[in-house]
Amino acid sequence: MQTASKIKTISSLINSIGYQGKSLLSINDLSNDQIYGLFELAATLEPWNRSVIDLLPGNVMVTLFFQPSTRTRMSFETAMHRLGGSVITEASPMTTSSSAKEESLQDAMKVISKYANVIVLRHPNDEEARDACN
């Protein structure tokens, strides 16, 4: 039997990863311990697969895809909905966002970050995307 001090909560698993409030641009941005922490968190959440667990009520995720990717976009959107959050999707930003007016991606990201708790960006130019996240 585990003692209370050894029982890991979802919050403690998230906190132990230590990545809240940061931009994840590449798997290389994570240490091995953080990756193992994500695997442990995923295993803990797995029993709620295909159901809703209200971990993120009131949180908003924006998906901003400059390249088409139905499966990737839908996997992020489904995950956010199942975690109790909501989603705003910008599926064609080249024609419907500030990019159509030739505003910088960095400026757009600054504004969008005021509306959203999480931004999922798919962009063809990795340098421009990195710069926009800083």
PDB file of C-alpha atoms in Angstrom:
ATOM      1  CA  MET A   1       0.000   0.000   0.000  1.00  0.00           C
ATOM      2  CA  GLN A   2       1.320   3.458  -0.933  1.00  0.00           C
ATOM      3  CA  THR A   3       1.572   6.086   1.728  1.00  0.00           C
ATOM      4  CA  ALA A   4      -0.035   9.459   1.110  1.00  0.00           C
ATOM      5  CA  SER A   5       3.373  11.032   0.468  1.00  0.00           C
ATOM      6  CA  LYS A   6       4.092   8.613  -2.396  1.00  0.00           C
ATOM      7  CA  ILE A   7       0.753   9.022  -4.195  1.00  0.00           C
ATOM      8  CA  LYS A   8       1.248  11.179  -7.266  1.00  0.00           C
ATOM      9  CA  THR A   9      -1.563  13.507  -8.263  1.00  0.00           C
ATOM     10  CA  ILE A  10      -2.084  14.808 -11.767  1.00  0.00           C
ATOM     11  CA  SER A  11      -1.073  18.278 -10.539  1.00  0.00           C
ATOM     12  CA  SER A  12       2.142  16.979  -8.999  1.00  0.00           C
ATOM     13  CA  LEU A  13       3.008  15.147 -12.238  1.00  0.00           C
ATOM     14  CA  ILE A  14       2.422  18.314 -14.260  1.00  0.00           C
ATOM     15  CA  ASN A  15       4.466  20.393 -11.822  1.00  0.00           C
ATOM     16  CA  SER A  16       7.325  17.879 -11.838  1.00  0.00           C
ATOM     17  CA  ILE A  17       7.676  18.254 -15.626  1.00  0.00           C
ATOM     18  CA  GLY A  18       8.343  21.955 -15.062  1.00  0.00           C
ATOM     19  CA  TYR A  19       7.238  23.266 -18.434  1.00  0.00           C
ATOM     20  CA  GLN A  20       4.228  25.438 -17.642  1.00  0.00           C
ATOM     21  CA  GLY A  21       4.344  28.849 -19.278  1.00  0.00           C
ATOM     22  CA  LYS A  22       7.036  27.904 -21.771  1.00  0.00           C
ATOM     23  CA  SER A  23       7.041  27.433 -25.534  1.00  0.00           C
ATOM     24  CA  LEU A  24       7.643  23.895 -26.742  1.00  0.00           C
ATOM     25  CA  LEU A  25       9.106  24.159 -30.221  1.00  0.00           C
ATOM     26  CA  SER A  26      10.953  20.881 -30.486  1.00  0.00           C
ATOM     27  CA  ILE A  27      11.373  17.631 -28.587  1.00  0.00           C
ATOM     28  CA  ASN A  28      14.940  18.851 -28.106  1.00  0.00           C
ATOM     29  CA  ASP A  29      13.568  21.558 -25.788  1.00  0.00           C
ATOM     30  CA  LEU A  30      12.787  18.850 -23.208  1.00  0.00           C
ATOM     31  CA  SER A  31      15.194  16.991 -20.950  1.00  0.00           C
ATOM     32  CA  ASN A  32      15.020  13.203 -20.703  1.00  0.00           C
ATOM     33  CA  ASP A  33      13.425  13.568 -17.253  1.00  0.00           C
ATOM     34  CA  GLN A  34      10.728  15.851 -18.690  1.00  0.00           C
ATOM     35  CA  ILE A  35       9.990  13.368 -21.471  1.00  0.00           C
ATOM     36  CA  TYR A  36       9.707  10.525 -18.954  1.00  0.00           C
ATOM     37  CA  GLY A  37       7.465  12.787 -16.866  1.00  0.00           C
ATOM     38  CA  LEU A  38       5.191  13.309 -19.879  1.00  0.00           C
ATOM     39  CA  PHE A  39       5.003   9.540 -20.382  1.00  0.00           C
ATOM     40  CA  GLU A  40       4.074   9.071 -16.718  1.00  0.00           C
ATOM     41  CA  LEU A  41       1.419  11.797 -16.994  1.00  0.00           C
ATOM     42  CA  ALA A  42       0.032  10.189 -20.168  1.00  0.00           C
ATOM     43  CA  ALA A  43      -0.155   6.788 -18.453  1.00  0.00           C
ATOM     44  CA  THR A  44      -2.004   8.382 -15.525  1.00  0.00           C
ATOM     45  CA  LEU A  45      -4.510  10.095 -17.860  1.00  0.00           C
ATOM     46  CA  GLU A  46      -4.958   7.038 -20.114  1.00  0.00           C
ATOM     47  CA  PRO A  47      -7.974   5.635 -18.214  1.00  0.00           C
ATOM     48  CA  TRP A  48      -9.888   8.774 -19.256  1.00  0.00           C
ATOM     49  CA  ASN A  49      -9.060   8.242 -22.941  1.00  0.00           C
ATOM     50  CA  ARG A  50     -12.130   9.114 -25.027  1.00  0.00           C
ATOM     51  CA  SER A  51     -13.903  10.720 -22.090  1.00  0.00           C
ATOM     52  CA  VAL A  52     -13.795  14.140 -20.469  1.00  0.00           C
ATOM     53  CA  ILE A  53     -11.757  15.035 -17.412  1.00  0.00           C
ATOM     54  CA  ASP A  54     -12.218  18.656 -16.344  1.00  0.00           C
ATOM     55  CA  LEU A  55      -8.574  19.605 -15.825  1.00  0.00           C
ATOM     56  CA  LEU A  56      -8.656  22.781 -17.923  1.00  0.00           C
ATOM     57  CA  PRO A  57     -12.096  24.382 -17.517  1.00  0.00           C
ATOM     58  CA  GLY A  58     -12.091  27.987 -18.692  1.00  0.00           C
ATOM     59  CA  ASN A  59      -8.836  27.560 -20.644  1.00  0.00           C
ATOM     60  CA  VAL A  60      -8.710  28.374 -24.343  1.00  0.00           C
ATOM     61  CA  MET A  61      -6.433  26.856 -26.977  1.00  0.00           C
ATOM     62  CA  VAL A  62      -5.935  28.538 -30.357  1.00  0.00           C
ATOM     63  CA  THR A  63      -4.830  26.399 -33.284  1.00  0.00           C
ATOM     64  CA  LEU A  64      -3.099  28.427 -35.973  1.00  0.00           C
ATOM     65  CA  PHE A  65      -2.182  26.292 -38.981  1.00  0.00           C
ATOM     66  CA  PHE A  66      -0.332  27.886 -41.884  1.00  0.00           C
ATOM     67  CA  GLN A  67       0.056  24.408 -43.379  1.00  0.00           C
ATOM     68  CA  PRO A  68      -2.760  21.895 -43.734  1.00  0.00           C
ATOM     69  CA  SER A  69      -2.702  19.035 -41.266  1.00  0.00           C
ATOM     70  CA  THR A  70      -6.084  17.640 -40.381  1.00  0.00           C
ATOM     71  CA  ARG A  71      -4.843  14.830 -38.123  1.00  0.00           C
ATOM     72  CA  THR A  72      -2.449  16.998 -36.116  1.00  0.00           C
ATOM     73  CA  ARG A  73      -4.967  19.809 -35.682  1.00  0.00           C
ATOM     74  CA  MET A  74      -7.746  17.422 -34.701  1.00  0.00           C
ATOM     75  CA  SER A  75      -5.557  15.561 -32.199  1.00  0.00           C
ATOM     76  CA  PHE A  76      -4.745  18.807 -30.354  1.00  0.00           C
ATOM     77  CA  GLU A  77      -8.339  20.047 -30.529  1.00  0.00           C
ATOM     78  CA  THR A  78      -9.760  16.734 -29.314  1.00  0.00           C
ATOM     79  CA  ALA A  79      -7.285  16.640 -26.427  1.00  0.00           C
ATOM     80  CA  MET A  80      -8.208  20.160 -25.314  1.00  0.00           C
ATOM     81  CA  HIS A  81     -11.931  19.399 -25.435  1.00  0.00           C
ATOM     82  CA  ARG A  82     -11.414  16.185 -23.468  1.00  0.00           C
ATOM     83  CA  LEU A  83      -9.422  18.104 -20.848  1.00  0.00           C
ATOM     84  CA  GLY A  84     -12.390  20.432 -20.397  1.00  0.00           C
ATOM     85  CA  GLY A  85     -11.062  23.440 -22.319  1.00  0.00           C
ATOM     86  CA  SER A  86     -12.293  25.163 -25.433  1.00  0.00           C
ATOM     87  CA  VAL A  87     -10.746  25.691 -28.866  1.00  0.00           C
ATOM     88  CA  ILE A  88     -10.573  28.521 -31.381  1.00  0.00           C
ATOM     89  CA  THR A  89      -9.380  27.347 -34.795  1.00  0.00           C
ATOM     90  CA  GLU A  90      -7.754  29.434 -37.486  1.00  0.00           C
ATOM     91  CA  ALA A  91      -7.383  26.884 -40.257  1.00  0.00           C
ATOM     92  CA  SER A  92      -6.510  29.232 -43.133  1.00  0.00           C
ATOM     93  CA  PRO A  93      -4.524  32.137 -41.656  1.00  0.00           C
ATOM     94  CA  MET A  94      -2.860  33.066 -44.939  1.00  0.00           C
ATOM     95  CA  THR A  95      -6.192  34.403 -46.184  1.00  0.00           C
ATOM     96  CA  THR A  96      -8.172  35.218 -43.040  1.00  0.00           C
ATOM     97  CA  SER A  97      -5.682  36.424 -40.417  1.00  0.00           C
ATOM     98  CA  SER A  98      -3.372  39.387 -39.958  1.00  0.00           C
ATOM     99  CA  SER A  99      -0.862  37.558 -42.175  1.00  0.00           C
ATOM    100  CA  ALA A 100      -3.113  38.354 -45.119  1.00  0.00           C
ATOM    101  CA  LYS A 101      -2.354  42.027 -44.370  1.00  0.00           C
ATOM    102  CA  GLU A 102       1.376  41.208 -44.141  1.00  0.00           C
ATOM    103  CA  GLU A 103       1.581  41.780 -40.388  1.00  0.00           C
ATOM    104  CA  SER A 104       4.359  39.832 -38.699  1.00  0.00           C
ATOM    105  CA  LEU A 105       3.751  36.454 -37.144  1.00  0.00           C
ATOM    106  CA  GLN A 106       5.429  37.721 -33.985  1.00  0.00           C
ATOM    107  CA  ASP A 107       2.892  40.556 -33.634  1.00  0.00           C
ATOM    108  CA  ALA A 108       0.012  38.183 -34.282  1.00  0.00           C
ATOM    109  CA  MET A 109       1.289  35.742 -31.646  1.00  0.00           C
ATOM    110  CA  LYS A 110       1.602  38.520 -29.063  1.00  0.00           C
ATOM    111  CA  VAL A 111      -2.038  39.482 -29.576  1.00  0.00           C
ATOM    112  CA  ILE A 112      -3.309  35.888 -29.758  1.00  0.00           C
ATOM    113  CA  SER A 113      -1.463  35.047 -26.530  1.00  0.00           C
ATOM    114  CA  LYS A 114      -3.700  37.581 -24.749  1.00  0.00           C
ATOM    115  CA  TYR A 115      -6.775  35.544 -25.740  1.00  0.00           C
ATOM    116  CA  ALA A 116      -5.457  32.031 -25.315  1.00  0.00           C
ATOM    117  CA  ASN A 117      -3.839  29.893 -22.637  1.00  0.00           C
ATOM    118  CA  VAL A 118      -2.293  27.623 -25.282  1.00  0.00           C
ATOM    119  CA  ILE A 119      -1.328  28.289 -28.898  1.00  0.00           C
ATOM    120  CA  VAL A 120      -0.671  25.434 -31.311  1.00  0.00           C
ATOM    121  CA  LEU A 121       1.186  26.796 -34.319  1.00  0.00           C
ATOM    122  CA  ARG A 122       2.075  24.971 -37.509  1.00  0.00           C
ATOM    123  CA  HIS A 123       4.157  27.138 -39.797  1.00  0.00           C
ATOM    124  CA  PRO A 124       6.336  26.340 -42.843  1.00  0.00           C
ATOM    125  CA  ASN A 125       9.206  28.564 -41.688  1.00  0.00           C
ATOM    126  CA  ASP A 126      10.717  27.206 -38.466  1.00  0.00           C
ATOM    127  CA  GLU A 127      12.897  30.299 -37.900  1.00  0.00           C
ATOM    128  CA  GLU A 128       9.936  32.636 -38.220  1.00  0.00           C
ATOM    129  CA  ALA A 129       7.900  30.415 -35.903  1.00  0.00           C
ATOM    130  CA  ARG A 130      10.729  30.362 -33.304  1.00  0.00           C
ATOM    131  CA  ASP A 131      11.073  34.135 -33.461  1.00  0.00           C
ATOM    132  CA  ALA A 132       7.317  34.557 -33.068  1.00  0.00           C
ATOM    133  CA  CYS A 133       7.353  32.516 -29.851  1.00  0.00           C
ATOM    134  CA  ASN A 134       9.997  34.641 -28.159  1.00  0.00           C
TER     135      ASN A 134
END
